[in-house]
C-alpha atoms as a printed R data frame, in Angstrom:
    type eleno elety resid chain resno       x       y       z
1   ATOM     1    CA   UNK     A     1  16.961 -15.653 -60.739
2   ATOM     2    CA   UNK     A     2  17.200 -12.728 -58.353
3   ATOM     3    CA   UNK     A     3  20.402 -12.433 -56.407
4   ATOM     4    CA   UNK     A     4  20.615 -10.648 -53.039
5   ATOM     5    CA   UNK     A     5  23.930  -9.258 -51.906
6   ATOM     6    CA   UNK     A     6  24.583  -8.131 -48.331
7   ATOM     7    CA   UNK     A     7  27.257  -5.628 -47.414
8   ATOM     8    CA   UNK     A     8  28.993  -7.038 -44.328
9   ATOM     9    CA   UNK     A     9  31.587  -4.309 -44.108
10  ATOM    10    CA   UNK     A    10  31.742  -2.031 -41.082
11  ATOM    11    CA   UNK     A    11  30.190   0.717 -43.168
12  ATOM    12    CA   UNK     A    12  27.351  -1.587 -44.173
13  ATOM    13    CA   UNK     A    13  26.718  -2.574 -40.530
14  ATOM    14    CA   UNK     A    14  26.639   1.075 -39.492
15  ATOM    15    CA   UNK     A    15  24.200   1.820 -42.312
16  ATOM    16    CA   UNK     A    16  21.898  -0.970 -41.173
17  ATOM    17    CA   UNK     A    17  21.938   0.440 -37.607
18  ATOM    18    CA   UNK     A    18  21.047   3.868 -38.969
19  ATOM    19    CA   UNK     A    19  18.128   2.358 -40.860
20  ATOM    20    CA   UNK     A    20  16.858   0.433 -37.806
21  ATOM    21    CA   UNK     A    21  13.858   2.035 -36.091
22  ATOM    22    CA   UNK     A    22  14.783   4.143 -33.061
23  ATOM    23    CA   UNK     A    23  13.918   2.789 -29.609
24  ATOM    24    CA   UNK     A    24  10.443   3.611 -28.410
25  ATOM    25    CA   UNK     A    25  10.384   6.701 -26.264
26  ATOM    26    CA   UNK     A    26   7.140   5.752 -24.511
27  ATOM    27    CA   UNK     A    27   6.830   2.220 -23.122
28  ATOM    28    CA   UNK     A    28   3.998   0.793 -21.053
29  ATOM    29    CA   UNK     A    29   3.715  -2.547 -19.288
30  ATOM    30    CA   UNK     A    30   0.049  -3.484 -18.823
31  ATOM    31    CA   UNK     A    31   0.574  -7.197 -18.240
32  ATOM    32    CA   UNK     A    32   0.113  -7.169 -14.467
33  ATOM    33    CA   UNK     A    33  -3.028  -7.899 -12.477
34  ATOM    34    CA   UNK     A    34  -2.671  -5.031 -10.003
35  ATOM    35    CA   UNK     A    35  -0.930  -2.233 -11.876
36  ATOM    36    CA   UNK     A    36   0.102  -0.585 -15.124
37  ATOM    37    CA   UNK     A    37   3.385   1.256 -15.394
38  ATOM    38    CA   UNK     A    38   4.595   3.578 -18.170
39  ATOM    39    CA   UNK     A    39   8.034   5.044 -18.825
40  ATOM    40    CA   UNK     A    40   9.104   7.992 -20.897
41  ATOM    41    CA   UNK     A    41  12.672   7.432 -22.006
42  ATOM    42    CA   UNK     A    42  13.466  11.012 -23.001
43  ATOM    43    CA   UNK     A    43  12.965  14.515 -21.635
44  ATOM    44    CA   UNK     A    44   9.365  14.971 -20.585
45  ATOM    45    CA   UNK     A    45   7.243  18.051 -20.011
46  ATOM    46    CA   UNK     A    46   4.271  17.943 -17.664
47  ATOM    47    CA   UNK     A    47   1.305  20.265 -18.119
48  ATOM    48    CA   UNK     A    48  -0.591  19.774 -14.822
49  ATOM    49    CA   UNK     A    49  -3.661  21.696 -15.978
50  ATOM    50    CA   UNK     A    50  -4.378  19.018 -18.611
51  ATOM    51    CA   UNK     A    51  -2.703  16.102 -16.760
52  ATOM    52    CA   UNK     A    52  -0.588  15.516 -19.871
53  ATOM    53    CA   UNK     A    53   3.045  14.411 -20.193
54  ATOM    54    CA   UNK     A    54   4.719  15.443 -23.485
55  ATOM    55    CA   UNK     A    55   7.904  13.754 -24.655
56  ATOM    56    CA   UNK     A    56  10.612  15.921 -26.201
57  ATOM    57    CA   UNK     A    57  12.064  15.198 -29.646
58  ATOM    58    CA   UNK     A    58   9.427  12.640 -30.657
59  ATOM    59    CA   UNK     A    59  10.541  10.275 -33.409
60  ATOM    60    CA   UNK     A    60   8.480   9.691 -36.504
61  ATOM    61    CA   UNK     A    61   7.300   6.389 -35.030
62  ATOM    62    CA   UNK     A    62   6.246   7.989 -31.728
63  ATOM    63    CA   UNK     A    63   4.621  10.960 -33.433
64  ATOM    64    CA   UNK     A    64   2.295   8.678 -35.372
65  ATOM    65    CA   UNK     A    65   1.152   6.877 -32.241
66  ATOM    66    CA   UNK     A    66  -2.041   7.864 -30.504
67  ATOM    67    CA   UNK     A    67  -1.626   9.150 -26.972
68  ATOM    68    CA   UNK     A    68  -1.594   6.536 -24.228
69  ATOM    69    CA   UNK     A    69  -3.355   6.891 -20.897
70  ATOM    70    CA   UNK     A    70  -2.779   5.513 -17.426
71  ATOM    71    CA   UNK     A    71  -4.381   5.611 -13.973
72  ATOM    72    CA   UNK     A    72  -1.325   5.426 -11.670
73  ATOM    73    CA   UNK     A    73  -2.780   3.476  -8.732
74  ATOM    74    CA   UNK     A    74  -1.939  -0.211  -8.052
75  ATOM    75    CA   UNK     A    75  -5.449  -1.677  -7.779
76  ATOM    76    CA   UNK     A    76  -6.246  -2.296 -11.447
77  ATOM    77    CA   UNK     A    77  -8.481  -5.222 -10.443
78  ATOM    78    CA   UNK     A    78 -10.751  -2.911  -8.393
79  ATOM    79    CA   UNK     A    79 -12.900  -1.163 -11.008
80  ATOM    80    CA   UNK     A    80 -14.982   1.010  -8.611
81  ATOM    81    CA   UNK     A    81 -11.948   2.603  -6.986
82  ATOM    82    CA   UNK     A    82 -10.000   2.895 -10.256
83  ATOM    83    CA   UNK     A    83 -12.854   4.908 -11.766
84  ATOM    84    CA   UNK     A    84 -12.070   7.596  -9.173
85  ATOM    85    CA   UNK     A    85  -8.351   7.781 -10.015
86  ATOM    86    CA   UNK     A    86  -7.386  10.650 -12.308
87  ATOM    87    CA   UNK     A    87  -6.413   9.463 -15.776
88  ATOM    88    CA   UNK     A    88  -3.127  10.836 -17.113
89  ATOM    89    CA   UNK     A    89  -2.095  11.219 -20.760
90  ATOM    90    CA   UNK     A    90   1.351  10.591 -22.263
91  ATOM    91    CA   UNK     A    91   1.804  11.877 -25.785
92  ATOM    92    CA   UNK     A    92   4.382  12.393 -28.482
93  ATOM    93    CA   UNK     A    93   2.158  15.007 -30.028
94  ATOM    94    CA   UNK     A    94   2.815  18.703 -30.494
95  ATOM    95    CA   UNK     A    95   2.888  21.534 -29.656
96  ATOM    96    CA   UNK     A    96   4.974  20.847 -26.564
97  ATOM    97    CA   UNK     A    97   4.392  23.535 -23.899
98  ATOM    98    CA   UNK     A    98   7.303  25.684 -22.807
99  ATOM    99    CA   UNK     A    99   8.994  24.779 -19.540
100 ATOM   100    CA   UNK     A   100   8.449  26.864 -16.370
101 ATOM   101    CA   UNK     A   101  10.325  24.635 -13.883
102 ATOM   102    CA   UNK     A   102  13.254  22.439 -14.955
103 ATOM   103    CA   UNK     A   103  14.139  19.467 -12.744
104 ATOM   104    CA   UNK     A   104  17.432  17.584 -12.763
105 ATOM   105    CA   UNK     A   105  15.810  14.465 -11.226
106 ATOM   106    CA   UNK     A   106  13.242  12.293 -13.029
107 ATOM   107    CA   UNK     A   107   9.575  12.160 -12.045
108 ATOM   108    CA   UNK     A   108   7.813   9.331 -10.231
109 ATOM   109    CA   UNK     A   109   4.082   9.818 -10.756
110 ATOM   110    CA   UNK     A   110   1.267   8.211  -8.751
111 ATOM   111    CA   UNK     A   111  -2.085   8.863  -7.114
112 ATOM   112    CA   UNK     A   112  -2.758   9.165  -3.391
113 ATOM   113    CA   UNK     A   113  -6.480   8.786  -4.035
114 ATOM   114    CA   UNK     A   114  -8.413   5.549  -3.886
115 ATOM   115    CA   UNK     A   115  -8.566   4.165  -0.354
116 ATOM   116    CA   UNK     A   116  -6.096   6.669   1.055
117 ATOM   117    CA   UNK     A   117  -6.855   7.565   4.672
118 ATOM   118    CA   UNK     A   118  -6.956   3.950   5.830
119 ATOM   119    CA   UNK     A   119  -3.667   2.836   7.438
120 ATOM   120    CA   UNK     A   120  -3.694  -0.514   5.659
121 ATOM   121    CA   UNK     A   121  -4.267   0.999   2.217
122 ATOM   122    CA   UNK     A   122  -1.888   3.905   2.836
123 ATOM   123    CA   UNK     A   123   0.834   1.274   3.071
124 ATOM   124    CA   UNK     A   124  -0.428  -1.532   0.842
125 ATOM   125    CA   UNK     A   125  -1.442   0.694  -2.090
126 ATOM   126    CA   UNK     A   126   0.936   3.527  -1.271
127 ATOM   127    CA   UNK     A   127   4.207   3.381   0.601
128 ATOM   128    CA   UNK     A   128   5.122  -0.285   0.104
129 ATOM   129    CA   UNK     A   129   4.404   0.071  -3.612
130 ATOM   130    CA   UNK     A   130   6.392   3.323  -3.655
131 ATOM   131    CA   UNK     A   131   9.322   1.585  -1.928
132 ATOM   132    CA   UNK     A   132   9.247  -1.238  -4.495
133 ATOM   133    CA   UNK     A   133   9.064   1.144  -7.463
134 ATOM   134    CA   UNK     A   134  11.804   3.425  -6.197
135 ATOM   135    CA   UNK     A   135  14.159   0.496  -5.645
136 ATOM   136    CA   UNK     A   136  13.262  -1.085  -8.997
137 ATOM   137    CA   UNK     A   137  13.688   1.851 -11.377
138 ATOM   138    CA   UNK     A   138  15.970   4.430  -9.774
139 ATOM   139    CA   UNK     A   139  19.540   3.454  -8.935
140 ATOM   140    CA   UNK     A   140  20.368   6.659  -7.078
141 ATOM   141    CA   UNK     A   141  16.869   6.995  -5.498
142 ATOM   142    CA   UNK     A   142  16.817  10.661  -6.590
143 ATOM   143    CA   UNK     A   143  13.307  11.429  -7.835
144 ATOM   144    CA   UNK     A   144  10.671  14.139  -7.805
145 ATOM   145    CA   UNK     A   145   7.331  12.837  -6.542
146 ATOM   146    CA   UNK     A   146   4.461  13.985  -8.758
147 ATOM   147    CA   UNK     A   147   1.263  13.123  -6.910
148 ATOM   148    CA   UNK     A   148  -2.426  13.320  -7.709
149 ATOM   149    CA   UNK     A   149  -4.777  13.764  -4.723
150 ATOM   150    CA   UNK     A   150  -1.930  15.002  -2.541
151 ATOM   151    CA   UNK     A   151  -4.356  16.567  -0.096
152 ATOM   152    CA   UNK     A   152  -2.982  18.787   2.668
153 ATOM   153    CA   UNK     A   153  -3.972  16.467   5.523
154 ATOM   154    CA   UNK     A   154  -2.305  13.497   3.788
155 ATOM   155    CA   UNK     A   155   0.904  15.420   3.031
156 ATOM   156    CA   UNK     A   156   1.069  16.714   6.621
157 ATOM   157    CA   UNK     A   157   0.350  13.280   8.087
158 ATOM   158    CA   UNK     A   158   3.149  11.616   6.115
159 ATOM   159    CA   UNK     A   159   5.517  14.558   5.655
160 ATOM   160    CA   UNK     A   160   8.440  12.860   7.417
161 ATOM   161    CA   UNK     A   161   8.066   9.653   5.423
162 ATOM   162    CA   UNK     A   162   7.600  11.450   2.104
163 ATOM   163    CA   UNK     A   163  10.755  13.421   2.875
164 ATOM   164    CA   UNK     A   164  12.693  10.152   3.099
165 ATOM   165    CA   UNK     A   165  11.442   9.016  -0.294
166 ATOM   166    CA   UNK     A   166  12.412  12.288  -1.981
167 ATOM   167    CA   UNK     A   167  14.406  15.354  -0.969
168 ATOM   168    CA   UNK     A   168  12.539  17.491  -3.527
169 ATOM   169    CA   UNK     A   169   9.255  19.361  -3.024
170 ATOM   170    CA   UNK     A   170   6.175  17.430  -4.163
171 ATOM   171    CA   UNK     A   171   4.616  18.462  -7.464
172 ATOM   172    CA   UNK     A   172   0.858  18.631  -6.844
173 ATOM   173    CA   UNK     A   173  -0.708  17.286 -10.001
174 ATOM   174    CA   UNK     A   174  -4.134  18.703  -9.139
175 ATOM   175    CA   UNK     A   175  -3.297  22.258  -8.097
176 ATOM   176    CA   UNK     A   176  -0.049  23.255  -9.812
177 ATOM   177    CA   UNK     A   177  -0.451  25.519 -12.861
178 ATOM   178    CA   UNK     A   178   3.209  25.602 -13.939
179 ATOM   179    CA   UNK     A   179   4.723  23.271 -16.512
180 ATOM   180    CA   UNK     A   180   7.541  21.021 -15.244
181 ATOM   181    CA   UNK     A   181  10.346  19.419 -17.261
182 ATOM   182    CA   UNK     A   182  12.044  16.161 -16.254
183 ATOM   183    CA   UNK     A   183  14.863  14.099 -17.820
184 ATOM   184    CA   UNK     A   184  12.352  11.210 -17.917
185 ATOM   185    CA   UNK     A   185   9.354   9.932 -15.971
186 ATOM   186    CA   UNK     A   186   7.863   6.762 -14.495
187 ATOM   187    CA   UNK     A   187   4.074   6.762 -14.185
188 ATOM   188    CA   UNK     A   188   2.511   4.208 -11.839
189 ATOM   189    CA   UNK     A   189   3.518   2.102  -8.837
190 ATOM   190    CA   UNK     A   190   4.554  -1.548  -8.781
191 ATOM   191    CA   UNK     A   191   2.715  -3.905  -6.425
192 ATOM   192    CA   UNK     A   192   3.807  -7.436  -5.506
193 ATOM   193    CA   UNK     A   193   0.540  -8.313  -3.759
194 ATOM   194    CA   UNK     A   194  -1.114  -7.596  -0.423
195 ATOM   195    CA   UNK     A   195   1.459  -6.270   2.064
196 ATOM   196    CA   UNK     A   196   4.211  -8.072   0.151
197 ATOM   197    CA   UNK     A   197   7.658  -7.356  -1.246
198 ATOM   198    CA   UNK     A   198   9.146 -10.114  -3.394
199 ATOM   199    CA   UNK     A   199  12.936  -9.686  -3.706
200 ATOM   200    CA   UNK     A   200  13.098 -12.054  -6.691
201 ATOM   201    CA   UNK     A   201  11.047  -9.580  -8.735
202 ATOM   202    CA   UNK     A   202  13.439  -6.673  -8.147
203 ATOM   203    CA   UNK     A   203  16.737  -5.879  -9.884
204 ATOM   204    CA   UNK     A   204  17.966  -4.492  -6.547
205 ATOM   205    CA   UNK     A   205  16.412  -7.082  -4.201
206 ATOM   206    CA   UNK     A   206  14.640  -5.747  -1.132
207 ATOM   207    CA   UNK     A   207  12.268  -7.337   1.350
208 ATOM   208    CA   UNK     A   208   9.705  -6.306   3.951
209 ATOM   209    CA   UNK     A   209  12.520  -6.434   6.489
210 ATOM   210    CA   UNK     A   210  14.273  -3.724   4.473
211 ATOM   211    CA   UNK     A   211  11.075  -1.688   4.407
212 ATOM   212    CA   UNK     A   212  10.726  -2.005   8.173
213 ATOM   213    CA   UNK     A   213  14.351  -0.922   8.612
214 ATOM   214    CA   UNK     A   214  13.540   2.065   6.396
215 ATOM   215    CA   UNK     A   215  10.663   2.986   8.728
216 ATOM   216    CA   UNK     A   216  12.815   2.611  11.843
217 ATOM   217    CA   UNK     A   217  15.444   4.861  10.314
218 ATOM   218    CA   UNK     A   218  12.811   7.395   9.255
219 ATOM   219    CA   UNK     A   219  11.263   7.727  12.684
220 ATOM   220    CA   UNK     A   220  14.469   7.589  14.671
221 ATOM   221    CA   UNK     A   221  13.685   4.301  16.374
222 ATOM   222    CA   UNK     A   222  15.221   0.878  16.354
223 ATOM   223    CA   UNK     A   223  14.930  -2.254  18.408
224 ATOM   224    CA   UNK     A   224  17.668  -1.153  20.824
225 ATOM   225    CA   UNK     A   225  15.817   2.054  21.657
226 ATOM   226    CA   UNK     A   226  12.778   0.127  22.916
227 ATOM   227    CA   UNK     A   227  13.725  -0.877  26.434
228 ATOM   228    CA   UNK     A   228  11.188  -3.459  27.497
229 ATOM   229    CA   UNK     A   229  12.767  -3.486  30.973
230 ATOM   230    CA   UNK     A   230  11.471   0.053  31.539
231 ATOM   231    CA   UNK     A   231   7.916  -1.285  31.897
232 ATOM   232    CA   UNK     A   232   6.989  -3.227  35.066
233 ATOM   233    CA   UNK     A   233   4.123  -4.984  33.251
234 ATOM   234    CA   UNK     A   234   3.723  -6.020  29.624
235 ATOM   235    CA   UNK     A   235   2.092  -3.321  27.508
236 ATOM   236    CA   UNK     A   236  -0.774  -4.311  25.221
237 ATOM   237    CA   UNK     A   237  -2.146  -2.062  22.480
238 ATOM   238    CA   UNK     A   238  -5.861  -2.611  21.937
239 ATOM   239    CA   UNK     A   239  -6.862  -1.235  18.553
240 ATOM   240    CA   UNK     A   240 -10.162   0.580  18.889
241 ATOM   241    CA   UNK     A   241 -12.791   1.564  16.343
242 ATOM   242    CA   UNK     A   242 -15.417   4.162  17.135
243 ATOM   243    CA   UNK     A   243 -16.339   5.363  13.663
244 ATOM   244    CA   UNK     A   244 -19.597   3.417  13.513
245 ATOM   245    CA   UNK     A   245 -18.379   1.738  10.338
246 ATOM   246    CA   UNK     A   246 -18.530  -1.799  11.700
247 ATOM   247    CA   UNK     A   247 -16.091  -4.103  13.504
248 ATOM   248    CA   UNK     A   248 -16.723  -2.566  16.925
249 ATOM   249    CA   UNK     A   249 -16.106  -4.426  20.153
250 ATOM   250    CA   UNK     A   250 -19.496  -4.101  21.836
251 ATOM   251    CA   UNK     A   251 -18.062  -5.169  25.200
252 ATOM   252    CA   UNK     A   252 -14.883  -3.134  24.849
253 ATOM   253    CA   UNK     A   253 -14.710  -2.067  28.505
254 ATOM   254    CA   UNK     A   254 -15.142  -5.635  29.728
255 ATOM   255    CA   UNK     A   255 -12.424  -6.823  27.343
256 ATOM   256    CA   UNK     A   256 -10.085  -4.083  28.552
257 ATOM   257    CA   UNK     A   257 -10.729  -4.942  32.211
258 ATOM   258    CA   UNK     A   258 -10.040  -8.622  31.522
259 ATOM   259    CA   UNK     A   259  -6.751  -7.740  29.838
260 ATOM   260    CA   UNK     A   260  -5.759  -5.716  32.883
261 ATOM   261    CA   UNK     A   261  -6.805  -8.543  35.209
262 ATOM   262    CA   UNK     A   262  -4.593 -10.970  33.290
263 ATOM   263    CA   UNK     A   263  -1.657  -8.613  33.877
264 ATOM   264    CA   UNK     A   264  -1.354  -6.234  30.929
265 ATOM   265    CA   UNK     A   265  -1.071  -2.461  30.955
266 ATOM   266    CA   UNK     A   266  -3.616  -1.645  28.243
267 ATOM   267    CA   UNK     A   267  -3.223   1.222  25.783
268 ATOM   268    CA   UNK     A   268  -6.310   2.066  23.751
269 ATOM   269    CA   UNK     A   269  -5.305   3.247  20.288
270 ATOM   270    CA   UNK     A   270  -7.420   4.334  17.342
271 ATOM   271    CA   UNK     A   271  -5.702   5.370  14.132
272 ATOM   272    CA   UNK     A   272  -7.586   8.186  12.416
273 ATOM   273    CA   UNK     A   273  -6.855  10.314   9.374
274 ATOM   274    CA   UNK     A   274  -5.201  12.893  11.637
275 ATOM   275    CA   UNK     A   275  -3.014  10.428  13.562
276 ATOM   276    CA   UNK     A   276   0.627  11.017  12.687
277 ATOM   277    CA   UNK     A   277   2.582   8.001  11.559
278 ATOM   278    CA   UNK     A   278   5.340   8.824  14.024
279 ATOM   279    CA   UNK     A   279   2.826   8.565  16.894
280 ATOM   280    CA   UNK     A   280   1.440   5.264  15.636
281 ATOM   281    CA   UNK     A   281   4.959   3.890  15.172
282 ATOM   282    CA   UNK     A   282   5.964   4.959  18.690
283 ATOM   283    CA   UNK     A   283   2.863   3.478  20.363
284 ATOM   284    CA   UNK     A   284   3.046   0.126  18.611
285 ATOM   285    CA   UNK     A   285   6.841  -0.070  18.669
286 ATOM   286    CA   UNK     A   286   6.975   0.328  22.468
287 ATOM   287    CA   UNK     A   287   4.379  -2.368  23.154
288 ATOM   288    CA   UNK     A   288   4.772  -6.069  23.875
289 ATOM   289    CA   UNK     A   289   1.478  -7.185  22.333
290 ATOM   290    CA   UNK     A   290  -1.250  -5.862  20.058
291 ATOM   291    CA   UNK     A   291  -4.858  -6.952  19.581
292 ATOM   292    CA   UNK     A   292  -7.014  -6.061  16.584
293 ATOM   293    CA   UNK     A   293 -10.495  -7.163  15.548
294 ATOM   294    CA   UNK     A   294 -11.077  -9.413  12.548
295 ATOM   295    CA   UNK     A   295 -14.709 -10.581  12.610
296 ATOM   296    CA   UNK     A   296 -16.591 -13.582  11.279
297 ATOM   297    CA   UNK     A   297 -16.200 -14.365   7.571
298 ATOM   298    CA   UNK     A   298 -12.884 -12.561   7.136
299 ATOM   299    CA   UNK     A   299 -10.447 -15.267   8.194
300 ATOM   300    CA   UNK     A   300  -8.833 -15.611   4.755
301 ATOM   301    CA   UNK     A   301  -8.626 -11.850   4.352
302 ATOM   302    CA   UNK     A   302  -6.988 -11.546   7.781
303 ATOM   303    CA   UNK     A   303  -4.411 -14.181   6.911
304 ATOM   304    CA   UNK     A   304  -3.669 -12.620   3.525
305 ATOM   305    CA   UNK     A   305  -3.434  -9.023   4.739
306 ATOM   306    CA   UNK     A   306  -2.026  -9.388   8.257
307 ATOM   307    CA   UNK     A   307  -1.253 -12.965   9.280
308 ATOM   308    CA   UNK     A   308   1.472 -13.683   6.732
309 ATOM   309    CA   UNK     A   309   3.081 -10.325   7.439
310 ATOM   310    CA   UNK     A   310   3.029 -10.766  11.215
311 ATOM   311    CA   UNK     A   311   4.567 -14.234  11.002
312 ATOM   312    CA   UNK     A   312   7.724 -12.762   9.466
313 ATOM   313    CA   UNK     A   313   9.009 -11.603  12.841
314 ATOM   314    CA   UNK     A   314   6.215 -11.676  15.405
315 ATOM   315    CA   UNK     A   315   4.418 -14.287  17.461
316 ATOM   316    CA   UNK     A   316   1.038 -14.350  15.752
317 ATOM   317    CA   UNK     A   317  -1.946 -15.806  17.575
318 ATOM   318    CA   UNK     A   318  -5.351 -16.128  15.973
319 ATOM   319    CA   UNK     A   319  -8.593 -16.135  17.961
320 ATOM   320    CA   UNK     A   320 -11.345 -17.346  15.635
321 ATOM   321    CA   UNK     A   321 -14.614 -15.572  16.282
322 ATOM   322    CA   UNK     A   322 -17.613 -17.874  16.635
323 ATOM   323    CA   UNK     A   323 -21.055 -17.143  15.206
324 ATOM   324    CA   UNK     A   324 -22.461 -16.519  18.695
325 ATOM   325    CA   UNK     A   325 -20.043 -13.605  19.122
326 ATOM   326    CA   UNK     A   326 -21.105 -11.829  15.905
327 ATOM   327    CA   UNK     A   327 -23.901  -9.270  15.716
328 ATOM   328    CA   UNK     A   328 -24.863 -10.727  12.322
329 ATOM   329    CA   UNK     A   329 -26.601 -13.623  14.047
330 ATOM   330    CA   UNK     A   330 -29.212 -11.195  15.397
331 ATOM   331    CA   UNK     A   331 -30.050  -9.978  11.889
332 ATOM   332    CA   UNK     A   332 -29.763 -13.141   9.791
333 ATOM   333    CA   UNK     A   333 -30.200 -15.984  12.280
334 ATOM   334    CA   UNK     A   334 -27.806 -18.751  13.258
335 ATOM   335    CA   UNK     A   335 -28.921 -21.064  10.409
336 ATOM   336    CA   UNK     A   336 -28.306 -18.594   7.568
337 ATOM   337    CA   UNK     A   337 -25.539 -19.729   5.204
338 ATOM   338    CA   UNK     A   338 -23.641 -16.463   5.651
339 ATOM   339    CA   UNK     A   339 -23.343 -17.343   9.351
340 ATOM   340    CA   UNK     A   340 -22.888 -21.116   9.146
341 ATOM   341    CA   UNK     A   341 -20.554 -21.197   6.148
342 ATOM   342    CA   UNK     A   342 -19.181 -17.778   5.108
343 ATOM   343    CA   UNK     A   343 -16.675 -19.331   2.681
344 ATOM   344    CA   UNK     A   344 -19.466 -21.090   0.799
345 ATOM   345    CA   UNK     A   345 -21.621 -17.962   0.899
346 ATOM   346    CA   UNK     A   346 -18.803 -15.893  -0.619
347 ATOM   347    CA   UNK     A   347 -18.318 -18.562  -3.307
348 ATOM   348    CA   UNK     A   348 -14.640 -18.848  -2.484
349 ATOM   349    CA   UNK     A   349 -13.968 -15.158  -3.127
350 ATOM   350    CA   UNK     A   350 -12.133 -13.632  -0.143
351 ATOM   351    CA   UNK     A   351 -13.023 -10.119  -1.247
352 ATOM   352    CA   UNK     A   352 -16.264  -8.843  -2.724
353 ATOM   353    CA   UNK     A   353 -18.846  -6.107  -2.328
354 ATOM   354    CA   UNK     A   354 -20.738  -8.465  -0.028
355 ATOM   355    CA   UNK     A   355 -17.636  -8.739   2.123
356 ATOM   356    CA   UNK     A   356 -17.563  -4.969   2.386
357 ATOM   357    CA   UNK     A   357 -21.257  -4.440   3.034
358 ATOM   358    CA   UNK     A   358 -22.015  -7.367   5.349
359 ATOM   359    CA   UNK     A   359 -18.914  -8.716   7.048
360 ATOM   360    CA   UNK     A   360 -17.071  -5.405   7.392
361 ATOM   361    CA   UNK     A   361 -19.685  -2.663   7.738
362 ATOM   362    CA   UNK     A   362 -22.669  -4.439   9.306
363 ATOM   363    CA   UNK     A   363 -20.810  -6.641  11.739
364 ATOM   364    CA   UNK     A   364 -19.786  -5.939  15.343
365 ATOM   365    CA   UNK     A   365 -18.530  -8.349  18.003
366 ATOM   366    CA   UNK     A   366 -19.256  -9.243  21.605
367 ATOM   367    CA   UNK     A   367 -16.390 -11.479  22.682
368 ATOM   368    CA   UNK     A   368 -16.881 -14.505  24.875
369 ATOM   369    CA   UNK     A   369 -14.525 -13.542  27.699
370 ATOM   370    CA   UNK     A   370 -14.149 -17.095  28.997
371 ATOM   371    CA   UNK     A   371 -12.875 -18.264  25.614
372 ATOM   372    CA   UNK     A   372 -10.891 -15.137  24.838
373 ATOM   373    CA   UNK     A   373  -9.089 -15.173  28.200
374 ATOM   374    CA   UNK     A   374  -7.494 -18.509  27.313
375 ATOM   375    CA   UNK     A   375  -5.683 -16.716  24.489
376 ATOM   376    CA   UNK     A   376  -4.937 -13.681  26.657
377 ATOM   377    CA   UNK     A   377  -3.131 -15.874  29.172
378 ATOM   378    CA   UNK     A   378  -0.999 -17.417  26.429
379 ATOM   379    CA   UNK     A   379  -0.162 -13.964  25.074
380 ATOM   380    CA   UNK     A   380   0.693 -12.702  28.560
381 ATOM   381    CA   UNK     A   381   3.195 -15.505  29.134
382 ATOM   382    CA   UNK     A   382   4.986 -14.639  25.892
383 ATOM   383    CA   UNK     A   383   4.910 -10.897  26.618
384 ATOM   384    CA   UNK     A   384   6.179 -11.421  30.173
385 ATOM   385    CA   UNK     A   385   9.322 -13.000  28.758
386 ATOM   386    CA   UNK     A   386   9.980  -9.772  26.831
387 ATOM   387    CA   UNK     A   387   9.662  -7.668  29.983
388 ATOM   388    CA   UNK     A   388  12.340  -9.764  31.642
389 ATOM   389    CA   UNK     A   389  14.635  -9.782  28.629
């Protein structure tokens, strides 16, 4: 018989704790559909020239691990775009480079590549995800933003907003040649889905309403500053596209004239890469109504990306484009399945390369003004109430 004896004294308990393996100093969560996120739990040195993060004082367990890699952009499901995101390395290996710049605040590391330059993606893949991550991992919100693809035009465009996320200068992961030391680092951004913030998934619950309040504070505007009484007629923002990349209104001037006839003051607005966010916020925030184009075959995408969001605090009205109003009918014919039944043609997938190539890039619209005016009149009645409020 073999007898085991366990020392339950305080000394024995302390000895068992000493023998227990130390906590992992590099942890990665790769269980999510849209994103990976990695944390270094000790002092970390960044060598930008090799895109490598070294942990200080690696334990024996960490030192024996192979280096882990991450692409810090929250569209893991989108292989084509993820292939263009710079891959970063986190290692417990040596030698650890000497430190040129020492930071007191931890690093939050992400990429501004991918679909950056498109307003929707700048927020969906960028600033909403950044807001979620900041409020999920950093109690005091004091971080240094370490950004890949932080191109000058992007930094200038969003300088005010970036300054609200962090009071520290950005570390440019692509062009900096100095090593930087941080108390720890988070690599990656958390996404809750398309244009979504789910409070139940956050330790410090926030919502899209909180994000909107953050934007109002950032740009010095709030609901009380927008005096709808200062406009004699309701203002309508008509979102324009002139890039030749699809989704154009072929009878734009006629649509604009009809809006004016109904009673709106019409503001034509096209958001480009050089349009400042403060300008876009001011134009849209001072309007009573906004009209954007979502063409045939994209109804589910429109609802997922914009409809659900708008219904949180706006009166959302959907005008469903008919086949006769789409330019695709000229190319494919009215009896083609992609015209008669886009959902069946897409095999139930709301997003695909076909969606991009056909329904987004090839398609333009010529609205039926008789049908569209019915919706304009309804929108005008709602907007008129705001002018008198």
